[in-house]
Structure formats: C-alpha cells, structure tokens
Short mmCIF file of C-alpha atoms and ligand atoms in Angstrom, two decimals:
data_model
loop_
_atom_site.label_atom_id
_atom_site.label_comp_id
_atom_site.label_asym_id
_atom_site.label_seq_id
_atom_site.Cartn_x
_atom_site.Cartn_y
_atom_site.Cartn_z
CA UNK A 25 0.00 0.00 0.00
CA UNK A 26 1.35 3.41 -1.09
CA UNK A 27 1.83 6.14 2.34
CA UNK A 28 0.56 9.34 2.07
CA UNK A 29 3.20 12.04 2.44
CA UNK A 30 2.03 14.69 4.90
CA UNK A 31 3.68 17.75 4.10
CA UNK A 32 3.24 20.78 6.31
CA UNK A 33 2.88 23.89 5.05
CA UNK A 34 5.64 26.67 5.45
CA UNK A 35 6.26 29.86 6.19
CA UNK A 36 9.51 31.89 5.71
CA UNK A 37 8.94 34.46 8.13
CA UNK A 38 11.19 37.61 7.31
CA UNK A 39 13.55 36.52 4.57
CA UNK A 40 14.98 38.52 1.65
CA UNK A 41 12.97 37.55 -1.10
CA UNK A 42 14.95 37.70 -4.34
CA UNK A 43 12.94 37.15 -7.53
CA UNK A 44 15.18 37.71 -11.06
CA UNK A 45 11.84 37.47 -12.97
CA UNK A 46 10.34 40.62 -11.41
CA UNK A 47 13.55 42.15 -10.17
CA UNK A 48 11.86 41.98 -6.83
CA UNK A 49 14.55 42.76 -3.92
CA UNK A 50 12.34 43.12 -0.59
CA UNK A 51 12.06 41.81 3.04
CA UNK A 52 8.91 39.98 3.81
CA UNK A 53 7.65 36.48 4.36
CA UNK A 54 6.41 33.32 2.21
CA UNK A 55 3.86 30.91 2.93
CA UNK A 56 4.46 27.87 0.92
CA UNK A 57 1.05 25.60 0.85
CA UNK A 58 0.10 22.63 -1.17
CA UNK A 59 3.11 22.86 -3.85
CA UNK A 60 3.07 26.45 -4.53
CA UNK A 61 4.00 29.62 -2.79
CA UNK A 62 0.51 31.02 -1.38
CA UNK A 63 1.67 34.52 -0.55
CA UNK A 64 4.77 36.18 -0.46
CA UNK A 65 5.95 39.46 0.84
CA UNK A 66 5.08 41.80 3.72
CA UNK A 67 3.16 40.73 6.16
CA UNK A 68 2.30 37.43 4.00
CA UNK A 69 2.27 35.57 7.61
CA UNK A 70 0.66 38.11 9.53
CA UNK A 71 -0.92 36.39 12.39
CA UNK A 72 0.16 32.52 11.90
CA UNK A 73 1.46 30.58 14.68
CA UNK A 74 3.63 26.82 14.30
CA UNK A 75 1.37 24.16 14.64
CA UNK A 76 1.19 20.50 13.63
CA UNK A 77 0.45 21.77 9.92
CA UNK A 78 3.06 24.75 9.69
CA UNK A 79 6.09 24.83 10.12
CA UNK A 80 7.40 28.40 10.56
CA UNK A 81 11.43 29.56 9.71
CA UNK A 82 13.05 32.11 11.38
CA UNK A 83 14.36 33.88 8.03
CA UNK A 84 16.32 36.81 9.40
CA UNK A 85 19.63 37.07 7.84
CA UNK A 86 18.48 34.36 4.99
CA UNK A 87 17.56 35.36 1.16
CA UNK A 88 14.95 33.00 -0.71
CA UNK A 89 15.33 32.77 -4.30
CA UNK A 90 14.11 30.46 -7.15
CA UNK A 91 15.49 26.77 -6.75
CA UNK A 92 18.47 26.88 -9.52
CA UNK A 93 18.45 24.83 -12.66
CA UNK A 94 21.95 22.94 -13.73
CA UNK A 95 22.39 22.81 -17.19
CA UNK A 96 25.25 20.42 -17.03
CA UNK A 97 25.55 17.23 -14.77
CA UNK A 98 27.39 14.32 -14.94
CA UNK A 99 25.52 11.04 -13.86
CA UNK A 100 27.59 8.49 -14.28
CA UNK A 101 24.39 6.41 -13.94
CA UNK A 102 23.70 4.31 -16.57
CA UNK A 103 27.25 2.28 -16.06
CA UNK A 104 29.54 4.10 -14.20
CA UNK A 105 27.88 4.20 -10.93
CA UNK A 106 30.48 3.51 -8.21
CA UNK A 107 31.84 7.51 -9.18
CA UNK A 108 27.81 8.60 -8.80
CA UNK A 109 24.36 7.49 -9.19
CA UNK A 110 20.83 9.37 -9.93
CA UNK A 111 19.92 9.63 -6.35
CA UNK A 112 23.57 10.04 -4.63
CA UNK A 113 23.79 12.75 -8.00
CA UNK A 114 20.34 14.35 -6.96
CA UNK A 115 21.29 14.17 -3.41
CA UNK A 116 23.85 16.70 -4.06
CA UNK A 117 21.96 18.96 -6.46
CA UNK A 118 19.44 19.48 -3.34
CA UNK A 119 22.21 20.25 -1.55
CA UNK A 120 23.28 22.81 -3.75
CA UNK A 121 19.96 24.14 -3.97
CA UNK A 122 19.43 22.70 -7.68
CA UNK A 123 15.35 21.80 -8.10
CA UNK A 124 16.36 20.93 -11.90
CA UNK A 125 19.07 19.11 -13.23
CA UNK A 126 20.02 18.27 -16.96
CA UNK A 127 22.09 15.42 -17.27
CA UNK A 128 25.00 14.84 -20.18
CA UNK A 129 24.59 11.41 -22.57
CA UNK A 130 27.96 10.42 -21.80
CA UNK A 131 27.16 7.77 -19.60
CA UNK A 132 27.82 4.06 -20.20
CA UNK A 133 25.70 2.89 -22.54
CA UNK A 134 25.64 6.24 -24.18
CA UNK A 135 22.22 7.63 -24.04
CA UNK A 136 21.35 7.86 -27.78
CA UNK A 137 17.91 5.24 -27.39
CA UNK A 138 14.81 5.60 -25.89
CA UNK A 139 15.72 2.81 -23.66
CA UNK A 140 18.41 4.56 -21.99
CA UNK A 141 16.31 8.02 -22.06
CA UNK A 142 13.67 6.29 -20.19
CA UNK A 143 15.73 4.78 -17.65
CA UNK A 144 17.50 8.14 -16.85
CA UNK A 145 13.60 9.48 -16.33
CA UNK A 146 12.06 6.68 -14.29
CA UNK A 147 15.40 6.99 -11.70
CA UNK A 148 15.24 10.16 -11.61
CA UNK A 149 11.58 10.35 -10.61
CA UNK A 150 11.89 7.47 -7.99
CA UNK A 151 14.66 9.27 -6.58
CA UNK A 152 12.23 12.33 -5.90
CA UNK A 153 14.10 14.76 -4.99
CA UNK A 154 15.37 17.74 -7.63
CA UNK A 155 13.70 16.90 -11.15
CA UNK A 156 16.24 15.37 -13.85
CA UNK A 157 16.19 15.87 -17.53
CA UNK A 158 17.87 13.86 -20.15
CA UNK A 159 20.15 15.68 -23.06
CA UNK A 160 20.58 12.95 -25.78
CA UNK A 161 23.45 12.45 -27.85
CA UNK A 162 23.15 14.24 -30.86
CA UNK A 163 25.30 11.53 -32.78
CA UNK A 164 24.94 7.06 -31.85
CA UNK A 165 27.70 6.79 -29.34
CA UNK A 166 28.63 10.13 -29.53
CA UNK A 167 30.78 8.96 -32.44
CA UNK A 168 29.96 12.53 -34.50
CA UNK A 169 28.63 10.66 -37.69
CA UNK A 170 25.07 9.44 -37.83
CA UNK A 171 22.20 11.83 -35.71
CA UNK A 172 19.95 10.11 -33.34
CA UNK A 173 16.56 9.38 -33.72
CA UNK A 174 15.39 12.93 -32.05
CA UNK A 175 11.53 12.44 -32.41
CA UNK A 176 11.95 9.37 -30.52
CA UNK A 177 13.97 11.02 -27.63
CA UNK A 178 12.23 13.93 -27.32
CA UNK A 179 9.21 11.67 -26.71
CA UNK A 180 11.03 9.40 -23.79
CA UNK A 181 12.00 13.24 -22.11
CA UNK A 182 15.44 14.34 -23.68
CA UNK A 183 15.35 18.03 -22.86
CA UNK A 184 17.83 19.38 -25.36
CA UNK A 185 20.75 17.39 -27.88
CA UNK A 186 24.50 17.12 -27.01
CA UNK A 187 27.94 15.25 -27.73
CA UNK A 188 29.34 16.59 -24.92
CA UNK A 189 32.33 15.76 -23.93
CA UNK A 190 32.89 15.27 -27.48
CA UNK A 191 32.48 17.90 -29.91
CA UNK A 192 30.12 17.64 -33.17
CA UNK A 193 32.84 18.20 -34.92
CA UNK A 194 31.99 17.47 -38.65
CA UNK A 195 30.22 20.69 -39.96
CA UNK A 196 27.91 18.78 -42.12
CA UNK A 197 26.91 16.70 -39.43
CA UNK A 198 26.42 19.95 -37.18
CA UNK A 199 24.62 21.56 -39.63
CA UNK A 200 22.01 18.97 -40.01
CA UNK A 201 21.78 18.76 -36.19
CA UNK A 202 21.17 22.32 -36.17
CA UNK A 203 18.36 22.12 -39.15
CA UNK A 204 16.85 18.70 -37.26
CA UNK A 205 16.66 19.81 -33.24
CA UNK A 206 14.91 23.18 -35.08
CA UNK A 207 11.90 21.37 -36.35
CA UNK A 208 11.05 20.11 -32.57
CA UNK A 209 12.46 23.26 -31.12
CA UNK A 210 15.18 21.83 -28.73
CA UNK A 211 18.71 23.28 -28.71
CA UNK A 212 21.82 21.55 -29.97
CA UNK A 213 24.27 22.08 -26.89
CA UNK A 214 28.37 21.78 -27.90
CA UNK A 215 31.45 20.82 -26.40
CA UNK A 216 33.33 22.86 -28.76
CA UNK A 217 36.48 21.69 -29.11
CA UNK A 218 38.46 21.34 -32.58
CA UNK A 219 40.22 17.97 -31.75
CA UNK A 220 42.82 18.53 -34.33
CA UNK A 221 44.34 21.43 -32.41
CA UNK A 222 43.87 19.38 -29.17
CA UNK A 223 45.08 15.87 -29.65
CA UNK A 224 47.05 14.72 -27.20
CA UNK A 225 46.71 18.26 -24.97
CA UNK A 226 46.65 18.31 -21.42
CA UNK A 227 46.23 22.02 -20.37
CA UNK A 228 45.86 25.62 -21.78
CA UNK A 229 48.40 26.24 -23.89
CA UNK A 230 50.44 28.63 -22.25
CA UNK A 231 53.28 29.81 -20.18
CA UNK A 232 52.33 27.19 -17.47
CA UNK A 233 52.20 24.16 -19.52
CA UNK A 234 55.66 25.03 -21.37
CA UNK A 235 57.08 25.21 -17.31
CA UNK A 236 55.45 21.58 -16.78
CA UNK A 237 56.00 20.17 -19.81
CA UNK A 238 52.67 19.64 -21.06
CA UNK A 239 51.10 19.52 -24.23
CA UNK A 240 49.13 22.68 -24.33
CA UNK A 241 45.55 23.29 -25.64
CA UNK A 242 45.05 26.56 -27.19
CA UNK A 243 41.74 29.18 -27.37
CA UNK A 244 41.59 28.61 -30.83
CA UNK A 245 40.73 25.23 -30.18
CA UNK A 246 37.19 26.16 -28.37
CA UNK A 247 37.02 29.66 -31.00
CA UNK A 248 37.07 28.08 -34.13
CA UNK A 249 34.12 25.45 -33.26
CA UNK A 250 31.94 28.42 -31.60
CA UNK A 251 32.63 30.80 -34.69
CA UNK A 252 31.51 27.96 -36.99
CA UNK A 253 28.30 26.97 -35.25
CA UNK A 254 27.30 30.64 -34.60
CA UNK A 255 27.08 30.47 -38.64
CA UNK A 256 25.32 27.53 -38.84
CA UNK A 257 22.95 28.42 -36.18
CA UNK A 258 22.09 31.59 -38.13
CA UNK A 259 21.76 29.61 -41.21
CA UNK A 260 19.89 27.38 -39.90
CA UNK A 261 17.76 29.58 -37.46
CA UNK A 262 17.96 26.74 -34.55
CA UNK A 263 18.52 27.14 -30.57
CA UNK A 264 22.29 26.47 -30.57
CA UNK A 265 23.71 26.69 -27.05
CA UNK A 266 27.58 26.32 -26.05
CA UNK A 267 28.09 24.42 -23.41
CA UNK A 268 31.14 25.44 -20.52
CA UNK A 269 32.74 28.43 -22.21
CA UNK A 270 36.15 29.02 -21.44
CA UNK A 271 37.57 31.58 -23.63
CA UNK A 272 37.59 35.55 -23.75
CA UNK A 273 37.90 35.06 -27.53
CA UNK A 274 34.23 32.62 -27.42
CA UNK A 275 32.63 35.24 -25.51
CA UNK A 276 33.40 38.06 -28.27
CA UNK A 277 31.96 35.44 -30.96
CA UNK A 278 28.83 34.78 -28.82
CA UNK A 279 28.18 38.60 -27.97
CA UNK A 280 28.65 39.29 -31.82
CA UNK A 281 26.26 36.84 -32.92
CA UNK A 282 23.41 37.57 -30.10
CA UNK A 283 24.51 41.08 -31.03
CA UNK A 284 23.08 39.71 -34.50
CA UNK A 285 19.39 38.10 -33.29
CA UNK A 286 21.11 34.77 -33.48
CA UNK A 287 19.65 32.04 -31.08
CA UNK A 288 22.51 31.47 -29.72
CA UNK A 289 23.18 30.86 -25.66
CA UNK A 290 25.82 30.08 -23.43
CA UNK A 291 27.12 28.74 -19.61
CA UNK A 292 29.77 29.04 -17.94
CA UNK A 293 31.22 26.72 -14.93
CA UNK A 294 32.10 27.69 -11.40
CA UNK A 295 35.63 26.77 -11.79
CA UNK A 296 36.28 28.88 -15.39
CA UNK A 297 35.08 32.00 -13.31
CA UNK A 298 37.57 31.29 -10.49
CA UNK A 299 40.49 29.24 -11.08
CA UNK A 300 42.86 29.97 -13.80
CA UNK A 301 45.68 27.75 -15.24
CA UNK A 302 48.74 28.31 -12.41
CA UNK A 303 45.99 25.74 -10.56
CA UNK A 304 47.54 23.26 -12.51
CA UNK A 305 50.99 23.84 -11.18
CA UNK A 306 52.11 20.58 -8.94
CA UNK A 307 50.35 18.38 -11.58
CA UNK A 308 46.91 18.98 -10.01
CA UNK A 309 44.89 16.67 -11.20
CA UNK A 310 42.01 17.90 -9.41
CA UNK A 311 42.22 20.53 -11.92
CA UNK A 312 42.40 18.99 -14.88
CA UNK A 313 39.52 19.58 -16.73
CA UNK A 314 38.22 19.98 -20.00
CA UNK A 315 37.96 22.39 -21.37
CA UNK A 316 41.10 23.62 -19.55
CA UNK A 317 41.42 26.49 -16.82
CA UNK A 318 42.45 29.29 -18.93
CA UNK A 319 43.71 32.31 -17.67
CA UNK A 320 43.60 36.04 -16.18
CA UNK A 321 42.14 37.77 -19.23
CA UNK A 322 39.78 34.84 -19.63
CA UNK A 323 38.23 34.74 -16.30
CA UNK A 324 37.79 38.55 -16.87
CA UNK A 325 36.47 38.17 -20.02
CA UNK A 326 34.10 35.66 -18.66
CA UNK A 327 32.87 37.69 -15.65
CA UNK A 328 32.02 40.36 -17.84
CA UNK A 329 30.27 38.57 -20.04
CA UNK A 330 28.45 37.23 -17.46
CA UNK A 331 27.72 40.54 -16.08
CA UNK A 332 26.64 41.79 -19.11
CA UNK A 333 24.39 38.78 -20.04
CA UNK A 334 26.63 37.61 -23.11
CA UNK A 335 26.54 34.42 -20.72
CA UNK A 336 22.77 33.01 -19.86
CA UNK A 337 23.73 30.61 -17.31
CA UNK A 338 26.13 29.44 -14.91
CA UNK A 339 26.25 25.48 -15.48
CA UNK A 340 28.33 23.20 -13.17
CA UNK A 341 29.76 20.56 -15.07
CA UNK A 342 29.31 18.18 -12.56
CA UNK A 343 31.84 15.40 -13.35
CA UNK A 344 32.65 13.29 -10.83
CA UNK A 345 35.10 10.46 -10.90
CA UNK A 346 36.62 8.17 -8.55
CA UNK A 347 39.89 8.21 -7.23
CA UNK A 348 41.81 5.58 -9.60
CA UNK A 349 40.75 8.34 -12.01
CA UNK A 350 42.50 11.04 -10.28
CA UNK A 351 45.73 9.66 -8.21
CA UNK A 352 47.47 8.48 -11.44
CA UNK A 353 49.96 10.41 -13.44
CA UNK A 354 49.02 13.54 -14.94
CA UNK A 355 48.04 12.14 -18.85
CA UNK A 356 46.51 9.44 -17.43
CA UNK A 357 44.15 11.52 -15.23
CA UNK A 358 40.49 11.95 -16.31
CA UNK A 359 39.27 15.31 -16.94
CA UNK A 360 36.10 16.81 -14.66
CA UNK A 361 35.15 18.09 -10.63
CA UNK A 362 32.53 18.18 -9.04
CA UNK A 363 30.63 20.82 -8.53
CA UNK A 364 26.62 20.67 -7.30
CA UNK A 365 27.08 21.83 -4.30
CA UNK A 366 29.48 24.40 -3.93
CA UNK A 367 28.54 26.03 -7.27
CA UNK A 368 26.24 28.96 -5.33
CA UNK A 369 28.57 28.79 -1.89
CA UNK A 370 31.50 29.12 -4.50
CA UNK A 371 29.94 32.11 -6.32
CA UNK A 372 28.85 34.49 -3.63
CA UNK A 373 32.25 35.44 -3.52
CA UNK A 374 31.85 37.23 -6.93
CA UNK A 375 29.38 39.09 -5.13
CA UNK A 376 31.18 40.34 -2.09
CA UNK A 377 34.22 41.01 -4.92
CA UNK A 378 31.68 43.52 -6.78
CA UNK A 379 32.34 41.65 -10.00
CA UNK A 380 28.58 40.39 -10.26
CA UNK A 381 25.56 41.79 -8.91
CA UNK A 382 23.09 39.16 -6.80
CA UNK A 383 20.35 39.36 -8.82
CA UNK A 384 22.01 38.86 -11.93
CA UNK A 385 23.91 35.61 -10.70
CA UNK A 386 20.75 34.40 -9.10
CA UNK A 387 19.10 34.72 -12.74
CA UNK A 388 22.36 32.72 -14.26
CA UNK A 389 20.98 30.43 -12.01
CA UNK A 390 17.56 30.02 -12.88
CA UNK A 391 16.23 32.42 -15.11
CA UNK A 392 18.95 31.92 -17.62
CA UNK A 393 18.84 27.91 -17.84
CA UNK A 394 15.12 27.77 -17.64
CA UNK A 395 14.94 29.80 -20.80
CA UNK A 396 17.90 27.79 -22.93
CA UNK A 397 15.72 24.51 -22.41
CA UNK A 398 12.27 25.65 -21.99
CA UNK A 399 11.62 24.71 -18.44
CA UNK A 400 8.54 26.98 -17.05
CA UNK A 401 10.10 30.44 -16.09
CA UNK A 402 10.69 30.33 -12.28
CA UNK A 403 9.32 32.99 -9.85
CA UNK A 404 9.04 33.84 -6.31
CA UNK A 405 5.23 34.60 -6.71
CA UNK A 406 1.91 34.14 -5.31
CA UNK A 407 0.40 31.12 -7.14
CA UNK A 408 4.10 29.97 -8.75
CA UNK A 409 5.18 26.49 -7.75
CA UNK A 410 6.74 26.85 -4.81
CA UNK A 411 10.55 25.65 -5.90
CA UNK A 412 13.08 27.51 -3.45
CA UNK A 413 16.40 27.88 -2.26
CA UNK A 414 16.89 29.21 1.41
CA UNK A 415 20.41 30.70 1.27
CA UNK A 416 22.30 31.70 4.35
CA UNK A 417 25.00 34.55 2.77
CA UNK A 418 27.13 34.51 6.01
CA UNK A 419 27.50 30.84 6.74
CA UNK A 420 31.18 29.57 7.11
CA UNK A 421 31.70 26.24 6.57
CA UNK A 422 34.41 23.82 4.88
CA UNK A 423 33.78 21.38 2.04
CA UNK A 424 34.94 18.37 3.46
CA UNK A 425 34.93 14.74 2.76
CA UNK A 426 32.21 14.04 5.15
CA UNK A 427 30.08 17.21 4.38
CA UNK A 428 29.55 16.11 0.87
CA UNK A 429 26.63 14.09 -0.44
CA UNK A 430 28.14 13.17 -4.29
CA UNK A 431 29.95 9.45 -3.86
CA UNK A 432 32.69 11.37 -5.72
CA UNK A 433 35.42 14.08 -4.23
CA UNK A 434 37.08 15.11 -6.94
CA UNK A 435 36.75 19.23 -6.78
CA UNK A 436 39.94 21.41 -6.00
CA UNK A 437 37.86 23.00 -3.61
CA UNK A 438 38.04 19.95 -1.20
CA UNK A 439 39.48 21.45 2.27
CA UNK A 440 38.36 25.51 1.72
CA UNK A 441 36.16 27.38 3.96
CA UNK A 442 33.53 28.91 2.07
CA UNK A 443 31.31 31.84 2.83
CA UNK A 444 27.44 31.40 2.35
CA UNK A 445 25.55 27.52 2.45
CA UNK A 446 22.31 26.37 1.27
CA UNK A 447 19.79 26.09 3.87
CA UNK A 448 16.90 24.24 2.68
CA UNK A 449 15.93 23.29 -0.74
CA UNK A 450 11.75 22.97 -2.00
CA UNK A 451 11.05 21.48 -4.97
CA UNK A 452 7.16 21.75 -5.48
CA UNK A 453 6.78 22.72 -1.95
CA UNK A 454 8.18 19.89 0.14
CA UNK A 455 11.72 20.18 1.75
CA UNK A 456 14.07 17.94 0.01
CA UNK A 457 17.26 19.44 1.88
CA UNK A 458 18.14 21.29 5.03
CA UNK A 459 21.36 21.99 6.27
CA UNK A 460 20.59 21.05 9.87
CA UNK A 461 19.62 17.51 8.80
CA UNK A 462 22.84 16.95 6.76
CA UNK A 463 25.39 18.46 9.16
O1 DOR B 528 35.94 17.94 -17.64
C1 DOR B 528 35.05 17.36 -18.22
N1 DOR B 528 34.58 16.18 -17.77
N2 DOR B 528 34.54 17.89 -19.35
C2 DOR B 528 33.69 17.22 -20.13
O2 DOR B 528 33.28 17.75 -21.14
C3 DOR B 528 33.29 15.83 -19.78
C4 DOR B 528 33.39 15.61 -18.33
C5 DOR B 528 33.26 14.18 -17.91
O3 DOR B 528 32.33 13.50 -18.39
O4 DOR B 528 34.02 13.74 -17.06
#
C-alpha cells in the first residue's frame, strides 16, 4: 500500500525575497502551501502561529530565491555508478539548492535510445528529490557521424541534444543537427572543441604548460568550433547553445552573434570563473579539466560577459570520478570536478568582490537555464510552484569529505572554507534538503 506524504505547510517568516523574474529585492515572508508559494511578501504571515500543519522559519539574515536549474551534470548512472548514481547525483543537487538538473549522454551505454532516455527518467523520478532531464546524444555513441533518432527522444524526455564531452565536430553533421533539433524546437548544446588542435593536450596552452612540460591546448581550439556553429545556427535559425565556455575570444563570438538576433546561448562553470591555469601547477589533477582552466584575461572576459548577459547561465559541469581516475599520473588523469554543491557557496564570492551583482547571478541560475531549455520560467510569486532555495550569505563552513553528499570528491575546492551555504531546498513545496539535517 502506497503512504501518504504529509507535508506541512511553510512559512519563511522575514527573509529577503529575491525574484530575477520581477527584479523583486524586498524583506517579507512566504507561505508555501500545497506545492506552490501562497503569498509572499510583507506581512504574507501576519498572524500565523507553528502548529502541527506549519512549520514556521526564522528567516532573518536568509535570502529566498528560485530553486536553480543545472544545465550540465554528470551522472555516471547508466554504467559508471560507483563515481555517482541518480539519487547520490540528486542528493547533491538538493544540496546545492538545484530543483532541476540536466544530465550529459555520456554515460555508459551512451544515451542515444529511448531505452536509456527512459531509464534516466524513471530513476530520476523514484529518486524524488530535484527533477532530472535527459540531453541525448546528438550523434549514436557520440561517435559525430550518424544523428539520433530525435523524435523518438524527445518523446522518452530528452530536454535538449548534445555530444558533450565530445564535440560535433563534422560541420555537415552539425549543420544537419542544427536544421533537425529546429523542427522540434530543442537546442543543440556543444562541447566545442576542434580535436585537431587538441590531440594529445593536457592544459591551456600557455606559459604554465611550457614550465610543466605539457602539451598545451590553445583558445583557438574552443574559438574556431563556436565561430563555426554561430554560422550555422544563423543559417539554420535553430537554438544552438555552447556548453562550458572558457575563452575571452568565445565570448566576443557569442556577444557578436546575439549582437546579430542569433539564437545562440551560453554557460559558464564555477571553476572557469575562479580558477585559472597556475591551478595546474604541482600536476593537479584535481584541476584537470576539459575544457582547460584558462587564464587572467579569460576569467575577466568571462565575468564580464556574465555581467553583461553575453553568458545566460552558470552550469556546473558536474563530473565526478573516482579516485583511480585522479591519483594516477598527470596524462593518465580523467578530466572533470565536481561541482553541485558548492557552485552557489562558490559564487557568492563574486558578489562580495563587486564583479557580479546578486540578482544577476541568481538569474544565471535560474532564469537563464530555464529559458535555454524551456523549463517553465521560475518565480518567487503568489500562485508559482513553490521551488526555493533558502540561502544563508554569512555561513562559514568547509567542504569536506564528510560534508559532501556526491559518492565522488574530486573538486579542488576539497578542504576551503567557504562563505554562504544552502539552507533548505523545496522542490514543489516539500523540503528535500536542510542543512541542519545533513550536518
Ligand atoms: O571535464 C570534463 N569532464 N569535461 C567534459 O566535457 C566531460 C566531463 C566528464 O564526463 O568527465
């Protein structure tokens, strides 16, 4: 016999309430009842008292925002699963305040069927916690030669097309990708990457990887495949969206071609807006990633653009792998970190730097995604579903072995004390995270 799940309602009494789709900066409350927020703002729980059917938060100090979407997860689950599964995966997204998640095809088998589509969608909804979202390969096994069968995806749940991890590297083959996702209106997402002028590259190619002796990976690498799709995309008149951008010279092609009406979007990861390549020095593999950690001029570049709006969305690139991947020589070493659940705690520090404004990284966060897939706008609203992040911006705490939920350590970050944590997470109302629980 199935339980019923009781779920109280819940009021936020006194919070910041940040909402990027109205621009809405103000202190008030939010009563959260039956999936969707009921009221929100002043005096929105004027005269309720806890009792067995509300719970009441003391919000002082906290901002509520939208729950954040990632664009960009790693599974590992089908195949890979002692690295991470769909629930130990979702676990951390709620603990990074994520209420959507896409995930990346590159699992194990490669998710180019509707077998493996509809597997990644019946997990994720028996996990129940943030919702997941397929991407399916835009090539059979990723192999950048013969499309998928999109109708069929898109009816098993596959969100938006991608390689990634591989680029679509063939323009013929990119171009009909382009023309096909158009005609069901999903976006073609690429890991752009020319892998001519990266075989056998480690790191940015720079004055780094000339003092460690590694093969180097240069801008033009990422350029020349954005450059080429913007003028397919405008050809073609399709959603094309470029996945982690690493480059200042990528951001000048996107802002040209949005500059230009062309549908084109972008992300950027947590660690491409704060590490640059001297990370690398020692032979970190913890910071091997791809594409690489660029430098300086880049990460300015890509603040800016950020600022600006060039870039739609922050995206985490959630890549988790286990330790065999990591503790082994440095061109042996897998490329990826994690990244669910510091990506927010990780980013506030833009904030207190004055290089991005709240608001607008809060809308990288949700706004932003929600519009390059097409998931409903999200709002901190009376009547919107009620899917929220309770943020606590003074917080101290360390990312530690034990304080992390993904089965996989792998971030760079392991060890630092960060400033601001994720308090609770809603998705449709009921509390799939609080901090107090998981500490
Ligand atoms: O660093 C990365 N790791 N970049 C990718 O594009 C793929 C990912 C992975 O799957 O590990």
């Amino acid at each position: 016999m199935l339980a019923t799940v009781f779920v109280r309602d819940l009021l936020l009494r006194d919070v910041r309430i940040l909402d990027p789709h109205s621009g809405r900066d103000e202190r008030g409350d939010v009563l959260v009842s039956g999936g969707v927020i009921r009221a929100a703002g002043k005096g929105a729980g004027h005269g309720l008292a806890p009792s067995d059917t509300l719970e009441v938060v003391d919000g002082r100090g906290r901002i509520v925002a939208p729950g954040f979407i990632d664009l960009h997860a790693h599974m590992r689950e089908p195949g890979e699963e002692w690295k991470e599964d769909i629930t130990s995966g979702l676990r951390a997204a709620v603990a990074g305040g994520f209420v959507d998640v896409c995930v990346m095809p590159n699992t194990k088998p490669v998710n180019d069927s509707r077998a493996v589509t509809e597997l990644i969608v019946a997990r994720g909804r028996s996990a129940a916690l943030a919702r997941l979202h397929p991407i399916a390969a835009v090539t059979r096994g990723l192999a950048g030669n013969e499309l998928t069968d999109l109708s069929e995806l898109r009816d098993a749940g596959a969100i938006a097309i991608s390689d990634d991890g591989r680029c679509v590297h063939k323009s013929r083959v990119m171009r009909r990708a382009l023309q096909y996702a158009r005609t069901f209106d999903v976006p073609v997402i690429q890991h752009a990457e020319d892998h001519d002028l990266t075989e056998g590259a480690e790191m940015h190619e720079g004055a780094v990887s000339t003092r460690l002796g590694l093969r180097g990976w240069p801008r033009e690498a990422e350029d020349i495949i954005v450059a080429r799709d913007c003028i397919l995309a405008e050809e073609a008149r399709s959603r094309y969206h470029v996945a982690h951008l690493s480059t200042r010279g990528a951001a000048r092609i996107v802002a040209e071609a949005k500059s230009r009406n062309v549908a084109v979007t972008a992300e950027v990861t947590p660690h491409h807006l704060l590490l640059d390549h001297e990370s690398v020095l020692g032979y970190r593999t913890d910071c091997k990633v791809n594409p690489p950690l660029r430098e300086s001029g880049d990460i300015e570049a890509l603040r800016r653009a950020l600022a600006d709006g060039t870039i739609d969305a922050i995206a985490t690139d959630h890549a988790p792998h286990a330790p065999g991947d990591k503790d082994v020589e440095f061109a042996e070493a897998r490329p990826g970190m994690i990244g669910l659940e510091i990506c927010a705690p990780l980013l506030l520090k833009l904030v207190r730097d004055g290089a991005v404004p709240l608001m607008r990284l809060l809308s990288a966060l949700t706004l932003g995604p929600a519009r390059v897939v097409g998931l409903p706008l999200p709002r901190v609203h009376d009547g919107a579903r009620a899917d929220l992040v309770l943020i606590d911006p003074e917080a101290r705490w360390r990312v530690g072995r034990d304080t992390l939920q993904s089965k996989s350590q792998n971030t760079p970050f392991l060890g630092q004390e960060l400033q601001g944590a994720i308090d609770r997470t809603l998705v449709e109302g009921r509390t799939v995270y609080t901090r107090k629980e998981a500490l």
